[in-house]
């Protein structure tokens, strides 16, 4: 039996992301715009395979070939005839769906590996009998040799993403340790090569980083004047750094082609400019161009078809600074601009959910906007009472009733006023500061500001491994704090008793999330694997520490006789106890962030992030209970768009593992084989970096 942490359950939730109604309402030009933009996103999405694990590209290709030659139903018949039980075949379908929807064999939320929940020899037998194998026996055998072993193995180092002995990553070579990563970051900062477009930090073995290569992801194209002087070897702190470029080129070429086609259907010149900048960014690896694009994106307010594309969020880099490719296209005819927030008039707020935020420095100077996937949220809201773990019976109905509205309030405040607030103190290279050094007082110490960001230093480069989670925590605290404000709730059309209930459920949801967060902590390495969940755990700790009966957390025994837990929040203590506790903590977080005080930040955040088995909470034991009762994250089946003559049609699939697999089998109808060859070649080109792991 494989540890349930590392398999996706056969009954994992799968839901169709229905966008047919929204799509129907688009005009033809908008449909074409959405079509090409989503093509760009899907092509770019393949890059994530290369950014996950050494074996992920081969697994993807193997599965794609299997299901292209035989539909899930046909392969299922074959599976039964080769001795797989229905359970085992379903496990295989769920695994394949998991690889496609996570773009790799590590969970995109939580960073743990997942393996097929069936015997390896049975899967091998099925592959050997398959149509794909009959057509290309040598190639299928080679693919299996490349990834068969790694697909199933759960060696300690392979269980999660991480550096060196702590896990797997393709952002750094296998022999890279944290000190190497820090040195590389220092080098990148010195050259103002923002981490987001670089990749692949690879010391030459043996471990001594005398030769580090850093590569800029882009299409091969004439080098622009910004990048040209940086493509060479550098001596830096006793090491040689060689900067190259062209990673992912064959995939990014497809992205660029489709962005160019998108441009022909732009709704206005601002959208055209946005696309031009993104094209330049992907063509030349230019960070400045991506920032320009982000500026246009911010100005592209309330577009009919919303999008954001690029190497953006850095949650999955063990060092916290390289961005994973992400592309989203969505149609907002349905959820478009339900309300705008009068608190800061420069921002348009559209519902909310996934943090798709432009670079921090743009956020600081130009504002930003946030976007949500309305159809994702409505599926995610659907909560069954019996799946509501760790809550008191009397809380459950209220929780179900107000979960959606309270989530909107929290995410809205988190994104807009959380991430969107808080100044960083910076001294430019010429010496000028963006604050008055003689006047600004640190409210924690009562003294003048003692530390700040210098030159090329950024929040991510400075706070590296804790930056993502710390920032999420700050934003969550802002949400908790501001939801107590009646004027704020009125913007969300919440007043009276409803407003009180939303506050209560928002806070209750936070403390429950803090408990659920334990799933994303790895005791063996003492690390957290998910920024948001770590942040919520930290907040739970802060609220427990506030005492006075605000939050209580008990170990209990469930009706099934197994360990359980119960979390309760005293709603009468939120204002007198909870509010001042969050206020104090948020101020400390903000001051340490603003003043670039890494040591203080690490001490504070690391302290609250520690998971021990000390009483009274005994969090390590609670973690076992959380794992025992966890629910697997839902997967979403997304539609394809097809060009038909001069127009675009939408192809939807059923909300099952087979439906998700079909959507991927039909995703690249013209060039699937070529793309797969590119993926394997790109993966081959880097394979020597992983051989040196350990
Ligand atoms: Zn966030």
PDB file of N, CA and C and ligand atoms in Angstrom, residues 315 355 414-415 419 472 475 532, ligand 1:
ATOM      1  N   UNK A 315       6.148  30.598  -6.446  1.00  0.00           N
ATOM      2  CA  UNK A 315       5.894  29.711  -5.309  1.00  0.00           C
ATOM      3  C   UNK A 315       6.688  28.418  -5.360  1.00  0.00           C
ATOM      4  N   UNK A 355      -4.032  34.559  -7.158  1.00  0.00           N
ATOM      5  CA  UNK A 355      -3.189  35.742  -7.196  1.00  0.00           C
ATOM      6  C   UNK A 355      -2.398  35.797  -8.489  1.00  0.00           C
ATOM      7  N   UNK A 414      -7.611  40.816   0.619  1.00  0.00           N
ATOM      8  CA  UNK A 414      -6.269  40.215   0.536  1.00  0.00           C
ATOM      9  C   UNK A 414      -5.537  40.723  -0.710  1.00  0.00           C
ATOM     10  N   UNK A 415      -6.206  40.649  -1.839  1.00  0.00           N
ATOM     11  CA  UNK A 415      -5.545  41.005  -3.093  1.00  0.00           C
ATOM     12  C   UNK A 415      -5.350  42.514  -3.227  1.00  0.00           C
ATOM     13  N   UNK A 419      -1.918  42.660  -0.781  1.00  0.00           N
ATOM     14  CA  UNK A 419      -0.763  42.748  -1.683  1.00  0.00           C
ATOM     15  C   UNK A 419      -0.580  44.158  -2.237  1.00  0.00           C
ATOM     16  N   UNK A 472       2.010  36.342   1.672  1.00  0.00           N
ATOM     17  CA  UNK A 472       0.625  35.855   1.730  1.00  0.00           C
ATOM     18  C   UNK A 472       0.058  36.078   3.123  1.00  0.00           C
ATOM     19  N   UNK A 475      -0.945  39.644   3.568  1.00  0.00           N
ATOM     20  CA  UNK A 475      -2.192  39.943   2.861  1.00  0.00           C
ATOM     21  C   UNK A 475      -3.400  39.332   3.580  1.00  0.00           C
ATOM     22  N   UNK A 532       0.469  29.770   0.944  1.00  0.00           N
ATOM     23  CA  UNK A 532      -0.770  30.250   1.576  1.00  0.00           C
ATOM     24  C   UNK A 532      -1.096  29.445   2.830  1.00  0.00           C
TER      25      UNK A 532
HETATM   26 ZN1  LIG B   1      -1.984  36.428  -2.119  1.00  0.00          ZN
END
